[in-house]
Amino acid sequence: MLVRLTIVVAIALILAGCKQELYGNLSQREANEMVAVLAESGVSAERQEYDGKFRVVVDAKEFAIAVKVLNAAGLPGFSYRSVEQLFPGDKMITSPFEQKARYLFALSEDLSRTISYIDGVRLARVHVVLPEVDLKGRASGKASASVLVQLKPGAQAAEVIPFVKSVVTTGVPNIQLSDINVIATHWPTAVGSPGVGP
């Protein structure tokens, strides 16, 4: 009985040793997307949870091709920062300049994150400019926004851009469609990855 148990444990350790972590510190959504993309390309992957985060592991022999497949799909996605990371809230009083910087940063990051959830978008960067407001509440100039979106393979800019502009017009006060500039580029596709076109 002891011999059998030893053999089972040894086999389990050998099998475990054949697995290699591909990416860690992921959200459940990110891990699920990676596993799905790999499965579509014929690469066996597994999602594992640890400390409230997730990792994706693959067979060691498929590690290199798994990296190529995910790279071609634009995964993992861009990690957006929070306003607390840029401006630690350890000060009781902040200047008007810092308050405005906080607001613009939070607004831009929130818009970038929301746009990145649009189907076909790998990542997005939004830069918002708001008019200066004097002490009487009068604005000089107008709001504008520049958006750079990187599209996933197969996504069409003409289909994505209207959704991008809709998000920005909803999120930025008093902005006009004519004052939103969107540049769409495609994520470069890796050549030679299974299930991925040139």
Short mmCIF file of C-alpha atoms in Angstrom, two decimals:
data_model
loop_
_atom_site.label_atom_id
_atom_site.label_comp_id
_atom_site.label_asym_id
_atom_site.label_seq_id
_atom_site.Cartn_x
_atom_site.Cartn_y
_atom_site.Cartn_z
CA MET A 1 0.00 0.00 0.00
CA LEU A 2 2.81 2.39 0.95
CA VAL A 3 4.64 1.56 -2.28
CA ARG A 4 1.54 2.37 -4.35
CA LEU A 5 1.07 5.67 -2.54
CA THR A 6 4.72 6.56 -3.13
CA ILE A 7 4.37 5.81 -6.84
CA VAL A 8 1.20 7.93 -7.11
CA VAL A 9 2.89 10.86 -5.35
CA ALA A 10 5.97 10.54 -7.56
CA ILE A 11 3.84 10.53 -10.72
CA ALA A 12 1.93 13.58 -9.49
CA LEU A 13 5.16 15.43 -8.83
CA ILE A 14 6.49 14.54 -12.27
CA LEU A 15 3.30 15.72 -13.93
CA ALA A 16 3.30 18.91 -11.87
CA GLY A 17 6.86 19.54 -12.90
CA CYS A 18 5.79 19.50 -16.57
CA LYS A 19 3.61 22.56 -16.03
CA GLN A 20 5.05 26.06 -16.28
CA GLU A 21 3.51 29.37 -15.31
CA LEU A 22 2.84 31.51 -18.35
CA TYR A 23 1.49 34.64 -16.62
CA GLY A 24 0.58 35.43 -13.02
CA ASN A 25 -1.08 38.17 -10.97
CA LEU A 26 -4.06 38.20 -13.35
CA SER A 27 -7.73 38.99 -12.88
CA GLN A 28 -10.22 36.20 -13.50
CA ARG A 29 -11.32 37.91 -16.73
CA GLU A 30 -7.74 38.13 -18.03
CA ALA A 31 -6.99 34.50 -17.16
CA ASN A 32 -10.22 33.27 -18.78
CA GLU A 33 -9.50 35.21 -21.96
CA MET A 34 -5.97 33.80 -22.18
CA VAL A 35 -7.12 30.21 -21.64
CA ALA A 36 -9.85 30.64 -24.28
CA VAL A 37 -7.44 32.10 -26.87
CA LEU A 38 -4.92 29.32 -26.23
CA ALA A 39 -7.61 26.62 -26.48
CA GLU A 40 -8.74 28.02 -29.86
CA SER A 41 -5.14 27.66 -31.07
CA GLY A 42 -4.83 24.10 -29.82
CA VAL A 43 -2.67 24.90 -26.80
CA SER A 44 -3.76 23.25 -23.55
CA ALA A 45 -3.77 25.76 -20.67
CA GLU A 46 -5.06 25.84 -17.13
CA ARG A 47 -6.25 28.68 -14.91
CA GLN A 48 -5.20 28.50 -11.26
CA GLU A 49 -6.30 30.74 -8.40
CA TYR A 50 -4.02 31.92 -5.59
CA ASP A 51 -4.37 34.71 -3.01
CA GLY A 52 -7.34 36.23 -4.82
CA LYS A 53 -5.42 36.37 -8.10
CA PHE A 54 -5.07 33.99 -11.03
CA ARG A 55 -2.27 32.45 -13.06
CA VAL A 56 -2.22 30.63 -16.37
CA VAL A 57 -0.05 27.53 -16.68
CA VAL A 58 0.79 25.42 -19.73
CA ASP A 59 2.84 22.35 -20.50
CA ALA A 60 6.50 23.31 -20.49
CA LYS A 61 6.90 21.97 -24.03
CA GLU A 62 4.19 24.38 -25.26
CA PHE A 63 5.46 27.44 -23.38
CA ALA A 64 7.14 29.13 -26.35
CA ILE A 65 4.22 28.68 -28.73
CA ALA A 66 1.76 29.82 -26.02
CA VAL A 67 3.68 33.08 -25.63
CA LYS A 68 3.54 33.63 -29.41
CA VAL A 69 -0.20 32.93 -29.56
CA LEU A 70 -0.99 35.35 -26.74
CA ASN A 71 1.33 37.98 -28.18
CA ALA A 72 -0.47 37.73 -31.52
CA ALA A 73 -3.79 38.18 -29.72
CA GLY A 74 -2.53 41.22 -27.80
CA LEU A 75 -2.61 39.51 -24.43
CA PRO A 76 -2.13 40.20 -21.61
CA GLY A 77 -3.81 43.57 -21.84
CA PHE A 78 -2.50 46.89 -20.60
CA SER A 79 -2.66 47.50 -16.84
CA TYR A 80 -4.28 50.83 -15.97
CA ARG A 81 -3.19 52.71 -12.86
CA SER A 82 -5.43 54.16 -10.19
CA VAL A 83 -5.32 57.79 -9.08
CA GLU A 84 -4.04 56.61 -5.67
CA GLN A 85 -0.97 55.10 -7.33
CA LEU A 86 -0.06 58.37 -9.01
CA PHE A 87 -1.09 60.67 -6.15
CA PRO A 88 -0.85 58.89 -2.79
CA GLY A 89 -3.55 60.27 -0.51
CA ASP A 90 -1.25 61.02 2.39
CA LYS A 91 -1.73 64.81 2.36
CA MET A 92 -4.55 66.63 4.13
CA ILE A 93 -4.49 69.63 1.78
CA THR A 94 -3.88 69.60 -1.97
CA SER A 95 -3.31 72.51 -4.32
CA PRO A 96 -5.83 73.42 -7.04
CA PHE A 97 -3.27 72.26 -9.59
CA GLU A 98 -3.01 68.83 -7.97
CA GLN A 99 -6.78 68.57 -7.64
CA LYS A 100 -7.19 69.25 -11.37
CA ALA A 101 -4.35 66.84 -12.21
CA ARG A 102 -6.02 64.15 -10.09
CA TYR A 103 -9.34 64.71 -11.81
CA LEU A 104 -7.88 64.65 -15.34
CA PHE A 105 -5.82 61.57 -14.57
CA ALA A 106 -8.78 59.69 -13.08
CA LEU A 107 -11.02 60.73 -15.98
CA SER A 108 -8.48 59.70 -18.63
CA GLU A 109 -7.71 56.36 -16.98
CA ASP A 110 -11.41 55.53 -16.47
CA LEU A 111 -12.17 56.33 -20.11
CA SER A 112 -9.15 54.30 -21.25
CA ARG A 113 -10.24 51.32 -19.17
CA THR A 114 -13.84 51.51 -20.41
CA ILE A 115 -12.78 51.79 -24.07
CA SER A 116 -10.47 48.78 -23.64
CA TYR A 117 -13.60 46.70 -22.94
CA ILE A 118 -15.07 47.49 -26.36
CA ASP A 119 -15.07 44.42 -28.58
CA GLY A 120 -11.97 44.44 -30.78
CA VAL A 121 -9.92 46.85 -28.66
CA ARG A 122 -6.69 45.58 -27.12
CA LEU A 123 -5.77 48.76 -25.28
CA ALA A 124 -6.66 52.44 -25.26
CA ARG A 125 -5.05 55.66 -24.13
CA VAL A 126 -7.15 58.80 -23.67
CA HIS A 127 -5.84 62.34 -23.15
CA VAL A 128 -8.44 64.89 -22.09
CA VAL A 129 -8.06 68.67 -22.15
CA LEU A 130 -10.57 70.73 -20.20
CA PRO A 131 -11.04 74.50 -20.48
CA GLU A 132 -9.68 76.75 -17.78
CA VAL A 133 -12.38 78.12 -15.46
CA ASP A 134 -12.01 81.50 -13.74
CA LEU A 135 -13.21 82.43 -10.25
CA LYS A 136 -16.64 83.35 -11.63
CA GLY A 137 -17.08 79.94 -13.21
CA ARG A 138 -16.52 81.14 -16.78
CA ALA A 139 -14.72 78.72 -19.08
CA SER A 140 -12.15 79.81 -21.62
CA GLY A 141 -11.76 77.44 -24.55
CA LYS A 142 -13.48 74.09 -24.93
CA ALA A 143 -13.02 70.47 -23.97
CA SER A 144 -11.20 68.14 -26.33
CA ALA A 145 -9.88 64.59 -26.29
CA SER A 146 -7.31 62.54 -28.18
CA VAL A 147 -7.73 58.78 -28.17
CA LEU A 148 -5.30 56.11 -29.34
CA VAL A 149 -6.76 52.62 -29.64
CA GLN A 150 -4.85 49.50 -30.53
CA LEU A 151 -7.10 46.97 -32.22
CA LYS A 152 -7.00 43.20 -31.95
CA PRO A 153 -6.47 41.15 -35.13
CA GLY A 154 -9.59 41.18 -37.30
CA ALA A 155 -11.14 44.26 -35.70
CA GLN A 156 -12.25 47.05 -38.03
CA ALA A 157 -11.52 50.66 -37.09
CA ALA A 158 -14.72 51.90 -38.80
CA GLU A 159 -16.79 49.69 -36.48
CA VAL A 160 -14.90 50.54 -33.30
CA ILE A 161 -14.44 54.32 -33.58
CA PRO A 162 -18.16 55.24 -33.17
CA PHE A 163 -18.25 53.32 -29.87
CA VAL A 164 -15.06 55.05 -28.74
CA LYS A 165 -16.52 58.49 -29.45
CA SER A 166 -19.74 57.55 -27.68
CA VAL A 167 -17.81 56.64 -24.52
CA VAL A 168 -15.87 59.92 -24.61
CA THR A 169 -18.91 62.13 -25.23
CA THR A 170 -20.66 60.47 -22.29
CA GLY A 171 -17.66 60.75 -19.97
CA VAL A 172 -16.31 64.23 -20.71
CA PRO A 173 -18.50 67.22 -19.75
CA ASN A 174 -19.59 69.51 -22.60
CA ILE A 175 -17.42 67.90 -25.27
CA GLN A 176 -18.46 67.88 -28.92
CA LEU A 177 -17.93 65.00 -31.36
CA SER A 178 -15.88 67.29 -33.60
CA ASP A 179 -13.42 67.80 -30.74
CA ILE A 180 -12.66 64.09 -30.32
CA ASN A 181 -9.73 62.75 -32.34
CA VAL A 182 -9.40 58.95 -32.54
CA ILE A 183 -6.38 57.16 -33.99
CA ALA A 184 -6.75 53.41 -34.47
CA THR A 185 -3.81 51.09 -35.11
CA HIS A 186 -3.66 47.31 -35.35
CA TRP A 187 -1.76 45.08 -32.97
CA PRO A 188 1.02 43.41 -34.97
CA THR A 189 0.27 39.74 -35.53
CA ALA A 190 3.02 37.23 -34.94
CA VAL A 191 3.79 35.12 -38.03
CA GLY A 192 3.85 31.37 -37.61
CA SER A 193 1.55 31.09 -34.57
CA PRO A 194 -1.00 28.26 -34.86
CA GLY A 195 -4.51 29.46 -35.48
CA VAL A 196 -3.31 32.99 -36.17
CA GLY A 197 -3.11 34.48 -39.65
CA PRO A 198 -0.08 36.32 -41.05
#
